mmCIF file of N, CA and C in Angstrom:
data_model
loop_
_atom_site.group_PDB
_atom_site.id
_atom_site.type_symbol
_atom_site.label_atom_id
_atom_site.label_comp_id
_atom_site.label_asym_id
_atom_site.label_seq_id
_atom_site.Cartn_x
_atom_site.Cartn_y
_atom_site.Cartn_z
ATOM 1 N N PRO A 1 8.229 -36.747 13.397
ATOM 2 C CA PRO A 1 6.581 -36.380 12.775
ATOM 3 C C PRO A 1 6.645 -35.892 11.681
ATOM 4 N N ASP A 2 5.758 -35.672 10.606
ATOM 5 C CA ASP A 2 5.629 -34.340 9.467
ATOM 6 C C ASP A 2 4.634 -33.875 10.131
ATOM 7 N N SER A 3 4.004 -34.244 11.296
ATOM 8 C CA SER A 3 3.252 -32.974 12.064
ATOM 9 C C SER A 3 3.522 -32.144 13.086
ATOM 10 N N ALA A 4 5.180 -32.257 13.535
ATOM 11 C CA ALA A 4 5.488 -31.355 14.538
ATOM 12 C C ALA A 4 5.831 -30.243 13.573
ATOM 13 N N PHE A 5 5.618 -28.946 14.243
ATOM 14 C CA PHE A 5 6.280 -28.230 14.149
ATOM 15 C C PHE A 5 8.100 -27.863 13.770
ATOM 16 N N GLN A 6 8.398 -27.378 13.172
ATOM 17 C CA GLN A 6 9.755 -27.233 12.708
ATOM 18 C C GLN A 6 9.794 -25.735 11.822
ATOM 19 N N PRO A 7 10.648 -25.232 12.703
ATOM 20 C CA PRO A 7 10.538 -23.807 12.600
ATOM 21 C C PRO A 7 11.451 -23.573 11.477
ATOM 22 N N GLY A 8 12.750 -24.611 10.866
ATOM 23 C CA GLY A 8 13.361 -24.263 9.999
ATOM 24 C C GLY A 8 12.980 -24.657 8.997
ATOM 25 N N THR A 9 11.754 -25.019 8.777
ATOM 26 C CA THR A 9 10.651 -25.262 7.511
ATOM 27 C C THR A 9 10.293 -23.388 6.995
ATOM 28 N N GLU A 10 9.831 -23.725 5.596
ATOM 29 C CA GLU A 10 9.072 -22.565 5.522
ATOM 30 C C GLU A 10 7.843 -22.098 6.183
ATOM 31 N N ALA A 11 7.131 -23.296 6.405
ATOM 32 C CA ALA A 11 5.726 -23.373 7.185
ATOM 33 C C ALA A 11 6.216 -22.938 8.323
ATOM 34 N N GLY A 12 6.987 -23.430 9.068
ATOM 35 C CA GLY A 12 7.614 -23.529 10.521
ATOM 36 C C GLY A 12 8.072 -21.478 10.129
ATOM 37 N N GLN A 13 8.835 -21.140 9.899
ATOM 38 C CA GLN A 13 8.685 -19.936 9.492
ATOM 39 C C GLN A 13 7.518 -19.362 9.766
ATOM 40 N N ARG A 14 6.561 -19.448 8.784
ATOM 41 C CA ARG A 14 5.623 -18.716 8.445
ATOM 42 C C ARG A 14 4.766 -18.432 10.134
ATOM 43 N N CYS A 15 4.909 -19.768 10.543
ATOM 44 C CA CYS A 15 4.300 -20.141 11.840
ATOM 45 C C CYS A 15 4.585 -19.064 12.520
ATOM 46 N N LEU A 16 6.407 -18.493 12.974
ATOM 47 C CA LEU A 16 6.572 -17.971 14.187
ATOM 48 C C LEU A 16 6.131 -16.564 13.440
ATOM 49 N N LEU A 17 6.235 -15.946 12.073
ATOM 50 C CA LEU A 17 5.653 -15.100 11.947
ATOM 51 C C LEU A 17 4.068 -14.828 12.421
ATOM 52 N N LEU A 18 2.833 -15.228 11.771
ATOM 53 C CA LEU A 18 2.101 -15.282 12.662
ATOM 54 C C LEU A 18 2.171 -15.363 14.580
ATOM 55 N N ILE A 19 2.622 -16.225 14.824
ATOM 56 C CA ILE A 19 2.965 -15.959 16.476
ATOM 57 C C ILE A 19 3.540 -14.588 16.777
ATOM 58 N N ARG A 20 4.653 -13.922 15.842
ATOM 59 C CA ARG A 20 4.409 -12.380 16.432
ATOM 60 C C ARG A 20 3.179 -11.170 15.832
ATOM 61 N N VAL A 21 2.643 -11.596 15.337
ATOM 62 C CA VAL A 21 1.348 -11.146 14.877
ATOM 63 C C VAL A 21 0.458 -10.893 15.669
ATOM 64 N N HIS A 22 0.282 -12.092 16.145
ATOM 65 C CA HIS A 22 -0.583 -12.674 17.846
ATOM 66 C C HIS A 22 -0.202 -12.121 18.690
ATOM 67 N N GLU A 23 1.135 -11.722 19.015
ATOM 68 C CA GLU A 23 1.632 -11.071 20.465
ATOM 69 C C GLU A 23 1.522 -9.783 20.120
ATOM 70 N N ALA A 24 1.914 -9.214 19.111
ATOM 71 C CA ALA A 24 1.850 -7.813 18.804
ATOM 72 C C ALA A 24 0.532 -7.636 19.052
ATOM 73 N N LEU A 25 -0.486 -7.736 18.054
ATOM 74 C CA LEU A 25 -1.865 -7.546 18.679
ATOM 75 C C LEU A 25 -2.467 -7.237 19.979
ATOM 76 N N ALA A 26 -1.979 -8.368 20.524
ATOM 77 C CA ALA A 26 -2.140 -8.635 22.033
ATOM 78 C C ALA A 26 -1.514 -7.378 22.931
ATOM 79 N N SER A 27 -0.653 -7.616 22.457
ATOM 80 C CA SER A 27 0.109 -6.181 22.994
ATOM 81 C C SER A 27 -0.867 -4.939 23.101
ATOM 82 N N GLN A 28 -0.772 -4.240 21.451
ATOM 83 C CA GLN A 28 -1.611 -3.481 21.179
ATOM 84 C C GLN A 28 -3.051 -2.942 21.761
ATOM 85 N N LEU A 29 -3.733 -4.799 21.984
ATOM 86 C CA LEU A 29 -4.805 -4.274 21.728
ATOM 87 C C LEU A 29 -5.677 -4.918 22.740
ATOM 88 N N GLY A 30 -4.911 -5.599 23.542
ATOM 89 C CA GLY A 30 -5.435 -6.981 24.813
ATOM 90 C C GLY A 30 -6.106 -7.857 23.508
ATOM 91 N N HIS A 31 -6.744 -8.498 24.911
ATOM 92 C CA HIS A 31 -7.279 -10.172 24.342
ATOM 93 C C HIS A 31 -8.539 -9.515 23.713
ATOM 94 N N ASP A 32 -8.905 -8.384 23.310
ATOM 95 C CA ASP A 32 -10.205 -8.150 22.711
ATOM 96 C C ASP A 32 -10.333 -8.162 21.087
ATOM 97 N N GLN A 33 -11.117 -9.597 21.144
ATOM 98 C CA GLN A 33 -11.022 -10.473 19.494
ATOM 99 C C GLN A 33 -11.869 -9.620 19.085
ATOM 100 N N GLU A 34 -12.990 -8.562 19.435
ATOM 101 C CA GLU A 34 -14.070 -8.320 18.470
ATOM 102 C C GLU A 34 -12.825 -6.575 17.557
ATOM 103 N N GLN A 35 -11.697 -6.159 18.993
ATOM 104 C CA GLN A 35 -11.109 -5.576 18.100
ATOM 105 C C GLN A 35 -10.055 -5.881 17.028
ATOM 106 N N VAL A 36 -9.461 -7.214 17.843
ATOM 107 C CA VAL A 36 -8.310 -7.642 17.094
ATOM 108 C C VAL A 36 -8.862 -7.693 15.990
ATOM 109 N N GLY A 37 -10.194 -8.493 15.595
ATOM 110 C CA GLY A 37 -10.965 -9.004 13.662
ATOM 111 C C GLY A 37 -11.021 -7.350 13.403
ATOM 112 N N LEU A 38 -11.198 -6.660 14.169
ATOM 113 C CA LEU A 38 -12.079 -5.403 13.448
ATOM 114 C C LEU A 38 -10.491 -4.786 12.494
ATOM 115 N N TRP A 39 -9.323 -4.526 13.119
ATOM 116 C CA TRP A 39 -7.940 -4.351 12.856
ATOM 117 C C TRP A 39 -7.805 -5.378 11.322
ATOM 118 N N LEU A 40 -7.937 -6.523 11.511
ATOM 119 C CA LEU A 40 -7.472 -7.346 10.262
ATOM 120 C C LEU A 40 -8.386 -7.417 9.375
ATOM 121 N N ARG A 41 -9.347 -6.867 9.730
ATOM 122 C CA ARG A 41 -10.525 -6.743 8.330
ATOM 123 C C ARG A 41 -10.331 -5.627 8.124
ATOM 124 N N SER A 42 -10.025 -4.004 8.379
ATOM 125 C CA SER A 42 -10.038 -2.698 8.167
ATOM 126 C C SER A 42 -8.573 -2.352 6.996
ATOM 127 N N HIS A 43 -8.868 -2.066 5.943
ATOM 128 C CA HIS A 43 -7.353 -1.422 5.345
ATOM 129 C C HIS A 43 -6.860 -0.660 6.119
ATOM 130 N N ASN A 44 -5.662 -0.617 6.257
ATOM 131 C CA ASN A 44 -4.830 0.152 6.896
ATOM 132 C C ASN A 44 -3.194 0.716 6.053
ATOM 133 N N SER A 45 -3.715 1.723 5.938
ATOM 134 C CA SER A 45 -3.057 2.948 5.323
ATOM 135 C C SER A 45 -1.326 3.039 5.609
ATOM 136 N N ALA A 46 -0.926 2.389 6.169
ATOM 137 C CA ALA A 46 0.638 2.299 7.039
ATOM 138 C C ALA A 46 1.379 0.907 5.845
ATOM 139 N N ILE A 47 0.300 -0.147 5.503
ATOM 140 C CA ILE A 47 0.922 -0.754 5.314
ATOM 141 C C ILE A 47 -0.239 -1.189 3.468
ATOM 142 N N ASP A 48 -0.839 -0.288 3.233
ATOM 143 C CA ASP A 48 -1.591 -0.079 2.165
ATOM 144 C C ASP A 48 -2.795 -1.336 1.594
ATOM 145 N N GLU A 49 -2.957 -2.136 2.710
ATOM 146 C CA GLU A 49 -3.650 -3.311 2.739
ATOM 147 C C GLU A 49 -4.295 -3.390 3.771
ATOM 148 N N ILE A 50 -5.660 -4.357 3.633
ATOM 149 C CA ILE A 50 -6.226 -5.000 4.909
ATOM 150 C C ILE A 50 -5.743 -6.258 5.227
ATOM 151 N N PRO A 51 -4.888 -5.902 6.775
ATOM 152 C CA PRO A 51 -3.747 -6.889 7.358
ATOM 153 C C PRO A 51 -4.410 -8.639 7.438
ATOM 154 N N LEU A 52 -5.463 -8.730 6.812
ATOM 155 C CA LEU A 52 -6.102 -10.108 6.941
ATOM 156 C C LEU A 52 -5.956 -10.840 5.393
ATOM 157 N N VAL A 53 -5.683 -10.009 4.284
ATOM 158 C CA VAL A 53 -5.393 -9.667 2.961
ATOM 159 C C VAL A 53 -4.375 -10.377 2.827
ATOM 160 N N ALA A 54 -2.847 -9.094 3.417
ATOM 161 C CA ALA A 54 -1.700 -9.143 3.411
ATOM 162 C C ALA A 54 -1.181 -10.427 4.116
ATOM 163 N N ILE A 55 -1.267 -10.890 5.121
ATOM 164 C CA ILE A 55 -0.948 -11.934 5.596
ATOM 165 C C ILE A 55 -1.569 -13.491 4.825
ATOM 166 N N SER A 56 -1.535 -13.172 4.563
ATOM 167 C CA SER A 56 -2.258 -14.495 2.909
ATOM 168 C C SER A 56 -0.397 -14.681 2.356
ATOM 169 N N THR A 57 0.127 -13.704 2.211
ATOM 170 C CA THR A 57 1.472 -14.075 1.483
ATOM 171 C C THR A 57 2.577 -13.942 2.323
ATOM 172 N N GLN A 58 3.902 -14.433 1.787
ATOM 173 C CA GLN A 58 5.001 -14.342 2.553
ATOM 174 C C GLN A 58 5.238 -12.557 3.150
ATOM 175 N N GLU A 59 5.212 -12.059 1.602
ATOM 176 C CA GLU A 59 5.829 -10.144 1.704
ATOM 177 C C GLU A 59 4.877 -10.198 2.679
ATOM 178 N N GLY A 60 3.695 -10.152 2.725
ATOM 179 C CA GLY A 60 2.913 -9.153 3.069
ATOM 180 C C GLY A 60 2.899 -9.222 4.700
ATOM 181 N N LEU A 61 2.772 -10.430 4.912
ATOM 182 C CA LEU A 61 2.744 -10.991 6.347
ATOM 183 C C LEU A 61 4.049 -10.421 6.977
ATOM 184 N N ILE A 62 5.532 -10.428 5.967
ATOM 185 C CA ILE A 62 6.153 -9.766 6.467
ATOM 186 C C ILE A 62 6.169 -8.640 7.288
ATOM 187 N N LYS A 63 5.384 -7.887 6.200
ATOM 188 C CA LYS A 63 4.711 -6.480 6.220
ATOM 189 C C LYS A 63 4.438 -5.462 7.280
ATOM 190 N N VAL A 64 3.141 -6.931 7.489
ATOM 191 C CA VAL A 64 2.331 -6.719 8.896
ATOM 192 C C VAL A 64 3.517 -6.882 10.290
ATOM 193 N N VAL A 65 3.693 -7.870 10.293
ATOM 194 C CA VAL A 65 4.779 -7.498 11.783
ATOM 195 C C VAL A 65 5.783 -7.010 11.504
ATOM 196 N N ALA A 66 6.509 -6.387 10.751
ATOM 197 C CA ALA A 66 7.246 -4.983 10.629
ATOM 198 C C ALA A 66 6.767 -3.850 11.320
ATOM 199 N N TYR A 67 5.757 -3.692 10.953
ATOM 200 C CA TYR A 67 4.508 -2.676 11.016
ATOM 201 C C TYR A 67 4.219 -2.711 12.807
ATOM 202 N N LEU A 68 3.620 -4.028 13.047
ATOM 203 C CA LEU A 68 2.996 -3.967 13.741
ATOM 204 C C LEU A 68 4.328 -3.614 15.590
ATOM 205 N N GLU A 69 5.684 -4.435 14.664
ATOM 206 C CA GLU A 69 6.559 -4.559 15.883
ATOM 207 C C GLU A 69 7.016 -3.225 16.221
ATOM 208 N N HIS A 70 7.131 -2.344 14.728
ATOM 209 C CA HIS A 70 7.193 -0.605 14.513
ATOM 210 C C HIS A 70 6.112 0.234 15.688
ATOM 211 N N LEU A 71 5.345 -0.136 15.688
ATOM 212 C CA LEU A 71 4.333 0.677 16.869
ATOM 213 C C LEU A 71 4.522 -0.038 18.184
ATOM 214 N N LEU A 72 4.847 -1.310 18.649
ATOM 215 C CA LEU A 72 5.368 -1.565 20.076
ATOM 216 C C LEU A 72 6.666 -0.889 20.160
ATOM 217 N N GLU A 73 7.642 -0.609 19.143
ATOM 218 C CA GLU A 73 8.705 -0.029 19.583
ATOM 219 C C GLU A 73 9.018 1.242 19.713
ATOM 220 N N ARG A 74 7.668 1.912 19.163
ATOM 221 C CA ARG A 74 7.145 3.229 19.421
ATOM 222 C C ARG A 74 6.462 3.151 20.673
ATOM 223 N N GLY A 75 6.291 2.257 21.690
ATOM 224 C CA GLY A 75 5.578 2.374 22.403
ATOM 225 C C GLY A 75 3.988 3.266 22.544
#
């Protein structure tokens, strides 16, 4: 079906990246929706952009994922 999740498509890859953002934020901030929202809406100097704006493009989404996963690796 057209509505099924298809990981091999561009939209599917975007979905997987958004899931990685969600998982990384949950790991860093728990499930505190207020803190997650604040992080998403605040300028981040490491990515030099507001994360919510950044994830609207494929390039920005990849940058946010890389940043968050780097934070997780550092502990």
